[in-house]
Every structure is written in C-alpha cells, then in structure tokens.
Coordinates of C-alpha atoms in Angstrom, one line a residue:
X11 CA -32.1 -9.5 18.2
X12 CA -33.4 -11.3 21.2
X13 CA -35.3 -10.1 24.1
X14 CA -33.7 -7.5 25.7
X15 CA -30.9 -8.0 27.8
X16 CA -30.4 -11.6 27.2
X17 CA -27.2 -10.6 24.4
X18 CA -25.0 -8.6 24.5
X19 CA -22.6 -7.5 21.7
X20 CA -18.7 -8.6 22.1
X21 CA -16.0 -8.6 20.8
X22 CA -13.0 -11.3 21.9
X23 CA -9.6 -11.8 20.4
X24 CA -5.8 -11.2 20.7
X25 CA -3.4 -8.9 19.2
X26 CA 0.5 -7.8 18.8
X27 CA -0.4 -5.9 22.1
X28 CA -0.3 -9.0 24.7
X29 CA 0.5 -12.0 22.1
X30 CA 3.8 -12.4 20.5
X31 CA 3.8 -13.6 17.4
X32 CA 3.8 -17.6 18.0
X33 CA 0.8 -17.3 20.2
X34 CA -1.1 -15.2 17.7
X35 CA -0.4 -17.8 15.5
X36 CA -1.8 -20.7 17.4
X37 CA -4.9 -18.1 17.5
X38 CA -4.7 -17.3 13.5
X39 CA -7.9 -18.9 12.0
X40 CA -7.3 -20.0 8.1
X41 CA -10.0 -19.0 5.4
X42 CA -11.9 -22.1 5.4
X43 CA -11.8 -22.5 9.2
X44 CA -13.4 -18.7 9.4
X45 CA -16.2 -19.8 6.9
X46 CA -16.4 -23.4 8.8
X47 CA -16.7 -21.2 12.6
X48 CA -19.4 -18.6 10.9
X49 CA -21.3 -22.2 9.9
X50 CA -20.8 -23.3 13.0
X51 CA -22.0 -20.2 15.3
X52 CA -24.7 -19.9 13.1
X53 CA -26.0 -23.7 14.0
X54 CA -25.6 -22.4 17.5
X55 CA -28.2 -19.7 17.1
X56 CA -25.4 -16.9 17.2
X57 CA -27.6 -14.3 15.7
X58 CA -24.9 -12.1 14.4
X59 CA -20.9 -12.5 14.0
X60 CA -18.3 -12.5 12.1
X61 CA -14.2 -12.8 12.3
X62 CA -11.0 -10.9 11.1
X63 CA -7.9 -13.2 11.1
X64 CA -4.8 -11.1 10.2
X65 CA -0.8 -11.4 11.3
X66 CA -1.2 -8.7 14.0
X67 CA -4.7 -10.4 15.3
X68 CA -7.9 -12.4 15.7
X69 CA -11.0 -10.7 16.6
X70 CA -14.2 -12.1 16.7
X71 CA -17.3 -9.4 16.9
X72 CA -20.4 -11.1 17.7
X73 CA -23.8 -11.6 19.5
X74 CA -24.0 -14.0 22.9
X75 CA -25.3 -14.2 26.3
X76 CA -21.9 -15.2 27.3
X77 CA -18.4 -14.1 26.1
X78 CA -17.3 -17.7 26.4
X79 CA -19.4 -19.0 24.0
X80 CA -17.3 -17.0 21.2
X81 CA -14.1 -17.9 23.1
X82 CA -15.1 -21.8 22.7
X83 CA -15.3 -21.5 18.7
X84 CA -12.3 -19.3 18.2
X85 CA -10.4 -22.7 20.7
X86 CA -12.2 -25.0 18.0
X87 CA -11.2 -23.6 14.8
X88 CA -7.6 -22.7 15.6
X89 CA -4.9 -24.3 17.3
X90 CA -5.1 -22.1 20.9
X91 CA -6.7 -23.5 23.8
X92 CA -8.9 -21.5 26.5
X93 CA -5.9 -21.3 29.0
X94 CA -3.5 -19.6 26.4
X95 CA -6.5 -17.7 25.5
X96 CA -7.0 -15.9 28.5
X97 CA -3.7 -15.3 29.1
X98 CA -3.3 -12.8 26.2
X99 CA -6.8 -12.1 25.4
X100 CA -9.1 -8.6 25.3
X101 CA -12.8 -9.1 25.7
X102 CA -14.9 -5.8 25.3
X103 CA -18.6 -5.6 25.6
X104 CA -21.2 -3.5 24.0
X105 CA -20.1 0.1 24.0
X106 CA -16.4 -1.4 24.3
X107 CA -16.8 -3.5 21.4
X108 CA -18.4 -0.8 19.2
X109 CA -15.8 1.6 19.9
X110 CA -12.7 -1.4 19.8
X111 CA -14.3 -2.3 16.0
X112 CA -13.2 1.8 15.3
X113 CA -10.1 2.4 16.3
X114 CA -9.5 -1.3 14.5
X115 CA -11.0 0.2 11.7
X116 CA -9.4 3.7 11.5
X117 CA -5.6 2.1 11.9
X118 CA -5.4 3.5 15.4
X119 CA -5.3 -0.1 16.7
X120 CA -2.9 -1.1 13.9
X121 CA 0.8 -3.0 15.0
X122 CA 2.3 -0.1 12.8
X123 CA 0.3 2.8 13.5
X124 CA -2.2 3.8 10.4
X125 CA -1.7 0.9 8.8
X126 CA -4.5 0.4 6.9
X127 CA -4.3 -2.7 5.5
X128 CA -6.6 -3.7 7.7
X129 CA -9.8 -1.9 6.1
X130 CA -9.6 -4.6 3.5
X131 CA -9.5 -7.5 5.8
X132 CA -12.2 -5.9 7.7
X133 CA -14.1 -5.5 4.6
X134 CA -13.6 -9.3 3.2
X135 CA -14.4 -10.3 7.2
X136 CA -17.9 -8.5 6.6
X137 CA -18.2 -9.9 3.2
X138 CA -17.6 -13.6 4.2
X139 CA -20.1 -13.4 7.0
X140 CA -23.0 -11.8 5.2
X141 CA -22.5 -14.3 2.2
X142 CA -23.4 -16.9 5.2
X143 CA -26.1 -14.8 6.3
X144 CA -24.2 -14.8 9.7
X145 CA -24.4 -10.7 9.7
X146 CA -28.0 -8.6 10.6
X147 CA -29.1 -4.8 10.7
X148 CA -26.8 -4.3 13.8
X149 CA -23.5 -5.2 12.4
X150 CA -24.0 -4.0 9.1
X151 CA -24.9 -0.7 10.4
X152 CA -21.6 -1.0 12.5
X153 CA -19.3 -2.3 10.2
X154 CA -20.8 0.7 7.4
X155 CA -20.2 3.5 10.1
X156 CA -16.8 2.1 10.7
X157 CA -15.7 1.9 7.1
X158 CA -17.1 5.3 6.4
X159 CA -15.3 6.8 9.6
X160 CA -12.1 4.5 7.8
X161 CA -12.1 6.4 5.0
X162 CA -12.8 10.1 6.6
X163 CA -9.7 9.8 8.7
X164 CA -7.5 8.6 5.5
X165 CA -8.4 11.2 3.5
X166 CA -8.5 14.6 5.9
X167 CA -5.6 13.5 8.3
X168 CA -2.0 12.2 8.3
X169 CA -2.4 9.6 10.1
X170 CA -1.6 6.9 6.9
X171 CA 1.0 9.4 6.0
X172 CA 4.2 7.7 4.3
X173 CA 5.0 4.2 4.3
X174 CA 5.1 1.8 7.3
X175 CA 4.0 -1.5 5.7
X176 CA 5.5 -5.0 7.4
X177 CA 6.9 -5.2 3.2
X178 CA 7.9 -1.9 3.4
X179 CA 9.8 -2.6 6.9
X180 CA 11.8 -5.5 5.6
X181 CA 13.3 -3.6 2.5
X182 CA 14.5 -0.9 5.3
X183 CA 15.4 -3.6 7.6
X184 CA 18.1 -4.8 4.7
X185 CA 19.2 -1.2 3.5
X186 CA 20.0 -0.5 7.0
X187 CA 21.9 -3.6 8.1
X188 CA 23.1 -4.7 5.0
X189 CA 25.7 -2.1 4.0
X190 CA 26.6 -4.1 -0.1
X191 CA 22.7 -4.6 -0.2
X192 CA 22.4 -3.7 -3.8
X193 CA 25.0 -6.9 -4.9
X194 CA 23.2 -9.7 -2.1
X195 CA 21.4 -12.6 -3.6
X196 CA 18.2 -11.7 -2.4
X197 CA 15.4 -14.9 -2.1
X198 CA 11.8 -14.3 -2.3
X199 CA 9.3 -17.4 -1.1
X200 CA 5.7 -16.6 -1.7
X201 CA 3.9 -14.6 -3.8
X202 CA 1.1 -13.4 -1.6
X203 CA 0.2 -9.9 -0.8
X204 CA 2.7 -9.7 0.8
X205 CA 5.2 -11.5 -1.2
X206 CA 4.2 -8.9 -4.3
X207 CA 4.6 -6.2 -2.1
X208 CA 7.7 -6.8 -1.3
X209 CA 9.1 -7.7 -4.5
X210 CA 7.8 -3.9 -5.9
X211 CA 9.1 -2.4 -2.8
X212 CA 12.6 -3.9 -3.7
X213 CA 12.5 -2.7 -6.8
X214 CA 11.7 0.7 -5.6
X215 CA 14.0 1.5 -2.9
X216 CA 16.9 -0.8 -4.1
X217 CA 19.1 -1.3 -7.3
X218 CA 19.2 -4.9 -6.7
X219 CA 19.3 -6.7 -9.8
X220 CA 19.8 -10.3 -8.1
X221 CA 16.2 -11.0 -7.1
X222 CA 14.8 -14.3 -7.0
X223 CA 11.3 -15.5 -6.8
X224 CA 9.7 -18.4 -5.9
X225 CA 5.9 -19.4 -5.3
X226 CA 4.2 -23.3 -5.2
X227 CA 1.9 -22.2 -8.0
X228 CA 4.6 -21.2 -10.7
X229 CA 1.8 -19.8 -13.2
X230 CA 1.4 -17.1 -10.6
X231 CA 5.2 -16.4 -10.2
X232 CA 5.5 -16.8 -14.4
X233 CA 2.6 -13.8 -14.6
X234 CA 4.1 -11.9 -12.3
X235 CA 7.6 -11.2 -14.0
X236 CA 6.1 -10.6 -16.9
X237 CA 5.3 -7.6 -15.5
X238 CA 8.4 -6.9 -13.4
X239 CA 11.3 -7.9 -15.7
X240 CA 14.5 -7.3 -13.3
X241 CA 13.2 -10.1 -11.2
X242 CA 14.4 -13.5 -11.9
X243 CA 12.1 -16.6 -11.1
X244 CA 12.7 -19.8 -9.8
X245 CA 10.1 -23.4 -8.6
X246 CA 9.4 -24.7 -6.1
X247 CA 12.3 -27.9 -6.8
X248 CA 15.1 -25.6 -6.9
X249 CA 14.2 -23.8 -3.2
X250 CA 17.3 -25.8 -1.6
X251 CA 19.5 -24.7 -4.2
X252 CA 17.9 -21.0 -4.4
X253 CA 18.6 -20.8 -0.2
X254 CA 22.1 -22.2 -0.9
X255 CA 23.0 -19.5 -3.3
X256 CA 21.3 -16.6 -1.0
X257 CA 22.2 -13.8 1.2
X258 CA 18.8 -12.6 2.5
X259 CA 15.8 -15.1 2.1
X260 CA 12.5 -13.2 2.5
X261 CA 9.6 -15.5 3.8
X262 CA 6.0 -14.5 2.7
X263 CA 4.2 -17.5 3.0
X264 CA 0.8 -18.4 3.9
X265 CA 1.3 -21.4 5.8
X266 CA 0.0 -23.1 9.0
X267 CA 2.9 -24.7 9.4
X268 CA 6.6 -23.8 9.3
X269 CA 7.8 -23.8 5.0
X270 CA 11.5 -23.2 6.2
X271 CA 13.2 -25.4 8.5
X272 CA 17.0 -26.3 9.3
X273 CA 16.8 -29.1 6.6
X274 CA 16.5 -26.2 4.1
X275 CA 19.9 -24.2 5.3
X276 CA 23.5 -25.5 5.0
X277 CA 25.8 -25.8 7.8
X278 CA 27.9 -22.4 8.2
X279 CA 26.0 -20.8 5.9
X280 CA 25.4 -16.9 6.6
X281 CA 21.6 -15.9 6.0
X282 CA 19.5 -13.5 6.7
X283 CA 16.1 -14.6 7.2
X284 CA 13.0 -12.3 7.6
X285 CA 9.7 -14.1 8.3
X286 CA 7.1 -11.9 6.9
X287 CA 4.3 -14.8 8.0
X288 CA 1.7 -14.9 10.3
X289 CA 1.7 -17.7 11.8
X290 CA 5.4 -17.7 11.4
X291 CA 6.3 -20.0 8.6
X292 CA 10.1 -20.3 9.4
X293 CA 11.1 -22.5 12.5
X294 CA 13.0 -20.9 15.2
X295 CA 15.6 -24.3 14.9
X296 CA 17.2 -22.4 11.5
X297 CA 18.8 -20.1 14.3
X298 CA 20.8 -23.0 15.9
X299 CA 22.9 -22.3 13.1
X300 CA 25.3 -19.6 13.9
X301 CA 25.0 -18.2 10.4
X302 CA 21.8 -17.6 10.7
X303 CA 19.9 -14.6 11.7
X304 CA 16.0 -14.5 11.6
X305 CA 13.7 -11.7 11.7
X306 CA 9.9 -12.0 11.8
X307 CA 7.0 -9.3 11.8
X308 CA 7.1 -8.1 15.3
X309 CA 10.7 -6.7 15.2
X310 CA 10.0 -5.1 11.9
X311 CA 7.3 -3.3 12.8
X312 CA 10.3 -1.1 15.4
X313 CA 12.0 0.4 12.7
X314 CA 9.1 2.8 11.4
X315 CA 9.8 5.6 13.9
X316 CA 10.0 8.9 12.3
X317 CA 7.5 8.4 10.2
X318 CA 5.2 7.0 13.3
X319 CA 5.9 10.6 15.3
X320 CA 4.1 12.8 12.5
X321 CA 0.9 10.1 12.6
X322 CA 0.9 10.0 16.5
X323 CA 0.1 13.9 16.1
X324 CA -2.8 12.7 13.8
X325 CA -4.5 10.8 16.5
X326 CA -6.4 13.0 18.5
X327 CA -8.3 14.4 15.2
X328 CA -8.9 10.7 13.9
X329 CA -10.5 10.2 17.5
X330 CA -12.9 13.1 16.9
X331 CA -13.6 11.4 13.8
X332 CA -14.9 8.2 15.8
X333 CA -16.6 10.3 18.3
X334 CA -18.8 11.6 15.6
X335 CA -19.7 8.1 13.4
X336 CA -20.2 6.8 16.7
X337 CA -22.5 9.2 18.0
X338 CA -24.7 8.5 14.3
X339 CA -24.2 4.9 14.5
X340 CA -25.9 5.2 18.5
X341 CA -28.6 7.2 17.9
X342 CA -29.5 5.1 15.3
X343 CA -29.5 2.0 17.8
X344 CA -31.0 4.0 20.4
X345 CA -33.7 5.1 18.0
X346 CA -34.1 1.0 17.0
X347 CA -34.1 0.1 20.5
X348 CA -36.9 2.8 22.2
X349 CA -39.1 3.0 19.2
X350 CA -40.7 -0.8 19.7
X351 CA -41.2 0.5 23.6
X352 CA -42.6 4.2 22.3
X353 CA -45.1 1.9 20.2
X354 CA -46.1 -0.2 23.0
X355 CA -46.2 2.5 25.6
X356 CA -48.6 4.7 22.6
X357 CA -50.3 1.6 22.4
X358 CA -51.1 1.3 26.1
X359 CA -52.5 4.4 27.1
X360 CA -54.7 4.6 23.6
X361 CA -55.8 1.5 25.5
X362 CA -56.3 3.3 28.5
X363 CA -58.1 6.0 26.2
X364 CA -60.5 3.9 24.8
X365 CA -61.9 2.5 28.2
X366 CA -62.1 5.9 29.8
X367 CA -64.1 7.5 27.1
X368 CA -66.2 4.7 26.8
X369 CA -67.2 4.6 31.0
X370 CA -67.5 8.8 30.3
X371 CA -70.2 7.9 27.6
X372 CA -72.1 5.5 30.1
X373 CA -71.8 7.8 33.0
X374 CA -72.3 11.6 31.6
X375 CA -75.4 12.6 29.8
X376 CA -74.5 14.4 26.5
X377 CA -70.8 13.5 26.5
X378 CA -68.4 14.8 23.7
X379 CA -66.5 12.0 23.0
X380 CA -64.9 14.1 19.8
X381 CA -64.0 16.5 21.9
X382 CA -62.4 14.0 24.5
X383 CA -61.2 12.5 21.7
X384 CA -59.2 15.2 20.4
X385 CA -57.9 16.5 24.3
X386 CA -56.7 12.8 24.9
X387 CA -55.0 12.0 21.6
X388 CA -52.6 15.0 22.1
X389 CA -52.0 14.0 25.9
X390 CA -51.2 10.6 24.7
X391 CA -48.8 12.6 21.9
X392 CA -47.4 14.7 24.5
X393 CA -47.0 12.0 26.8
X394 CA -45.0 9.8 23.8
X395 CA -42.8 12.8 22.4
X396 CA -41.5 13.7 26.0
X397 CA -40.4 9.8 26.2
X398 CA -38.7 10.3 23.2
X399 CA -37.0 13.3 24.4
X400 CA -35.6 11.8 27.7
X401 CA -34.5 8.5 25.7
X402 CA -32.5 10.8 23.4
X403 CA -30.6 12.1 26.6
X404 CA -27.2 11.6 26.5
X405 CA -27.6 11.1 29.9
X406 CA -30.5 8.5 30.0
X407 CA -29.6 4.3 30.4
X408 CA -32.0 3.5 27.7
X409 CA -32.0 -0.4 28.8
X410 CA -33.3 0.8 32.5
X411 CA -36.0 3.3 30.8
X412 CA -37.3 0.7 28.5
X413 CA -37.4 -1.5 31.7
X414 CA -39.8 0.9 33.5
X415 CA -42.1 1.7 30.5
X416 CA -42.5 -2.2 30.3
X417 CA -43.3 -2.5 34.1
X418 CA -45.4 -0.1 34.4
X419 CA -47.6 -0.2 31.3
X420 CA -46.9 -3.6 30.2
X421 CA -47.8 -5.3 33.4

C-alpha cells in the first residue's frame, strides 16, 4: 500500500437493488473485458483490484485515491456511461466496502436471498485477478475471511435452505402458469450454467418428455444428452423451426447482444418466453406480438417466497457470523497498519536512549551505563506495549494515532 491516507479501499458497482435488469446489463462486463480492465488498472498504478460481473451485479473492489477512478474503467469496459452510472450506483468506502464484500459473500446480498452461486463467481473474480497479479496481502486476506465466513454460514445455518435458483424459478414459473405443462414443447437455448441447470431441474420437477435443446457449440449439447437421455437435441440451423414448433422457449444465453428477436417468432404465435440472461438476450420487440409473453430474471426471482421466510429467520445468526471474520480480518489490518509506526516510534526513543546515556557518561563520574541500560530498555518496552494496547482499542482511530506518533517522534 501507499502512504497513508492517500488510498482508500472501495468498492463501486450496481445491483438488482437500484438497476433493473437492462441497465445492469449495459454495466455487465464480459470475461475478456474483466481481464482487459484488471490490465488496464494495473497500468494505472491501481495497487489492488479486482471485479465480479454476474446477472444480479457488477462490483468492482479496489484501491484509489478517488472513487471515480474505478467508476471511469467500469464506463470503459462496459457499455454504461457515468450518468447512468450514478443514477443506480452504490459506492462504499473502507469499512463499508469490507463489510459490503460479506454480506455479498455470505448470500445476504444475493437477488434471491442465500443464493450462493455467488461464492463461485467471487472465487473465479479472485482467481482472475491474482493470475494478473492485480491482487496484494490486503485483498487476499479479505477475500480468504470472506470465503471462510461463506462457508461457516452455509454449513451451521438455513440460510441456503431449499432451492431458490433463477433455473430453479423458471421450472416453477411454468408448473404454476402452465396448467398441461407436462405435454408443452418445451425449447431450451444455451447450454451454460444455467442452461444445464435448467435442463436437470426439468427433469426433476416435471414429467416432460418433449424437451429440446439447443447450444452454438453442438459437441457440448451432443455430450450433454448422452448423459440425460429424455432430452432431445437440436443445432443451431433448426432454432426457427424449433421456436415454431414451441410452447415455452427458455433463454440461457450468454450473449451481449439480444439472440432472440421478433424475426425468430411467427405472427400469432403463443410463446412463452423466459429470459434467463444477463444482459437480457431476448429483445423486448418479441412482446409486440400479442402471443407472446416474456419473462426475464427479475420477475423470477418473486416467486421464491416460502422458502425465502425460513432463510430471513437465518439472517441475524449469519450476521454474527460476519461480525466475528470481520473482527479477525481487522485486527489483522490493524496489527499491519500500527506495527511499522510501533517500529518507528521503538526506534525513536532507543534514539533518544542512546544520546542520553551517552551525555550521562560525559557528565557523571562513575556512571552505570548497564544499569541505565537496563532501566531505559524496559521504559522504552513499557512505553511501546501501552501503544500497542490503546491501538488495539476498539475505541481508538488508528489512522489519527499513527498520525500523532509520526508528529511527534518523527518530526
């Protein structure tokens, strides 16, 4: 890190909470553009940062003297500008940032409560960044505590209890409003994550044997129904014809752009469409069809009540959980940030020591300098340890402590 109190550490992004879904998806950042901005902040001298690019968000954590300066490369490597931006945005700082990167972490900030399919996006956003050396000891001993709080609150509370996924949600979403779901020619695009998901959760809460699948890269779709033999599949050629002959067509792509549009649909054809992409890979035109109903991730994520009243319960214990990997993960900056001072401050008054004892010597006749030696060594260790002490305070500003140990024996 820099000299103190020139960075600070932020964190800057959006979420389901102000952005609907089309802004979060000018604001999504692709793979490559998340390794091309970590490039980029790193030629800027950023000295630590990295990004998690999801369909409920963008975050960026990261080191700066100025918030803006992350805001400017999250503008450059995704389609938002710094108007739209601040419109919908949260910017946390330091002890705001930290404690934002837990709940993120622990599924409390999750679109669907406990959803914790963000731990893995939050461990390949850590990944990504420390493979491009765009991570140090500060964010690595953050992003540990987090993950180890992560996995605390999943395994000794409810709060991940049953299942809530946006895949999950879309299977209930057609066994609710679909009343002959079982005999509906049911259209799967893309064979993502979420796209796989999907398919399994089909087969598991549904006796629908009219599944289709279709993916761009067919030797992913041919693998897959290998393994899941009630699922029929399809290419990429045939999509028109596969939408033609659909009831419900199930969008998982992972697209920048829009993979469905009205040129796909027939006129007075009745559809269901549920756009499982983020950004949203169906465009809104299909609905000027009146056949045509289209769903996307934000009103899926409503239909997970019941199971989101036990996990609410759940929230105040996972909170103590962050309370207590966030005290660790502060006293361990704390301790990173005082000792250098604790050194220099030792450092001074053995300074201090030495000239003392050596004007004693000139001016006293027999003087004990072993003796002196001894009394002022523990002073000085007395002195030190009671700095310690009041750093450790919960009730001591560090920053402002630090400041006066400088002034005063650093002058």
């Amino acid at each position: 890190m820099k000299a103190l109190g020139q960075e600070h550490f932020y964190n800057i992004g959006v979420s389901y909470k102000k952005a609907d879904a089309e802004m979060r998806g000018k604001f999504s950042v692709s793979k490559e553009n998340q390794t091309a901005l970590l490039q980029s902040a790193k030629e800027k001298g950023i000295s630590g940062i990295f990004i998690i690019s999801t369909c409920n968000r963008t975050e960026i954590f990261g080191f700066a003297n100025r918030p803006c300066l992350l805001i400017e490369l999250l503008c450059d490597f995704s389609e938002g500008t710094a108007k739209e931006f601040n419109s919908v945005c949260n910017v946390n700082k330091n002890q705001e940032a930290i404690n934002h990167l837990f709940r993120i972490g622990t599924g409390l900030e999750s679109q669907i409560l406990g959803d914790y399919e963000i731990v893995g996006q939050l461990r390949q956003s850590y990944k990504l960044a420390k493979s491009l050396k765009t991570t140090n000891a500060y964010i690595e001993r953050l992003v540990n505590n987090v993950l180890q709080a992560s996995k605390k609150v999943k395994n000794t509370t409810k709060l991940s209890s049953g299942t809530t996924s946006v895949s999950y949600a879309a299977v209930q979403y057609i066994i609710k409003n679909l009343p002959d779901y079982n005999s509906k020619n049911i259209l799967v695009f893309g064979l993502g994550k979420m796209g796989k998901h999907t398919c399994k959760n089909l087969a598991k809460y549904t006796q629908n044997k009219s599944v289709c699948l279709i993916n761009r890269t067919e030797e992913k779709t041919t693998e897959f129904v290998k393994e899941h033999t009630s699922i029929r599949k399809s290419v990429i050629e045939e999509l028109p014809t596969e939408i033609a002959n659909a009831d419900v067509l199930i969008v998982s792509t992972g697209s920048n752009k829009p993979t469905i549009t009205k040129n796909h649909i027939s006129l007075n054809k009745k559809l269901l469409i549920l756009d499982l992409s983020m950004p949203e890979n169906v465009a809104k035109e299909v609905t000027d069809f009146s056949g045509v109903s289209l769903i996307n991730v934000d009103e899926l994520s409503k239909i997970t009540h019941e199971t989101l009243a036990v996990r609410l319960a759940e929230v105040p214990l996972a909170e103590s959980i962050i309370e207590t990997h966030k005290t660790d993960f502060n006293a361990w900056l704390n301790h990173r940030r005082f000792t250098p001072a604790i050194a220099a401050l030792k450092e001074s008054l053995e300074s201090i020591k030495n000239d003392e004892i050596n004007f004693q010597k000139k001016k006293i006749v027999n003087f004990d300098e072993n003796q002196a030696e001894i009394l002022t060594s523990r002073f000085i260790q007395k002195i030190t340890t009671q700095f310690v002490k009041h750093l450790k305070d919960d009730e001591t500003s560090v920053t402002e402590s630090i400041e006066v140990i400088q002034k005063v024996f650093q002058s």
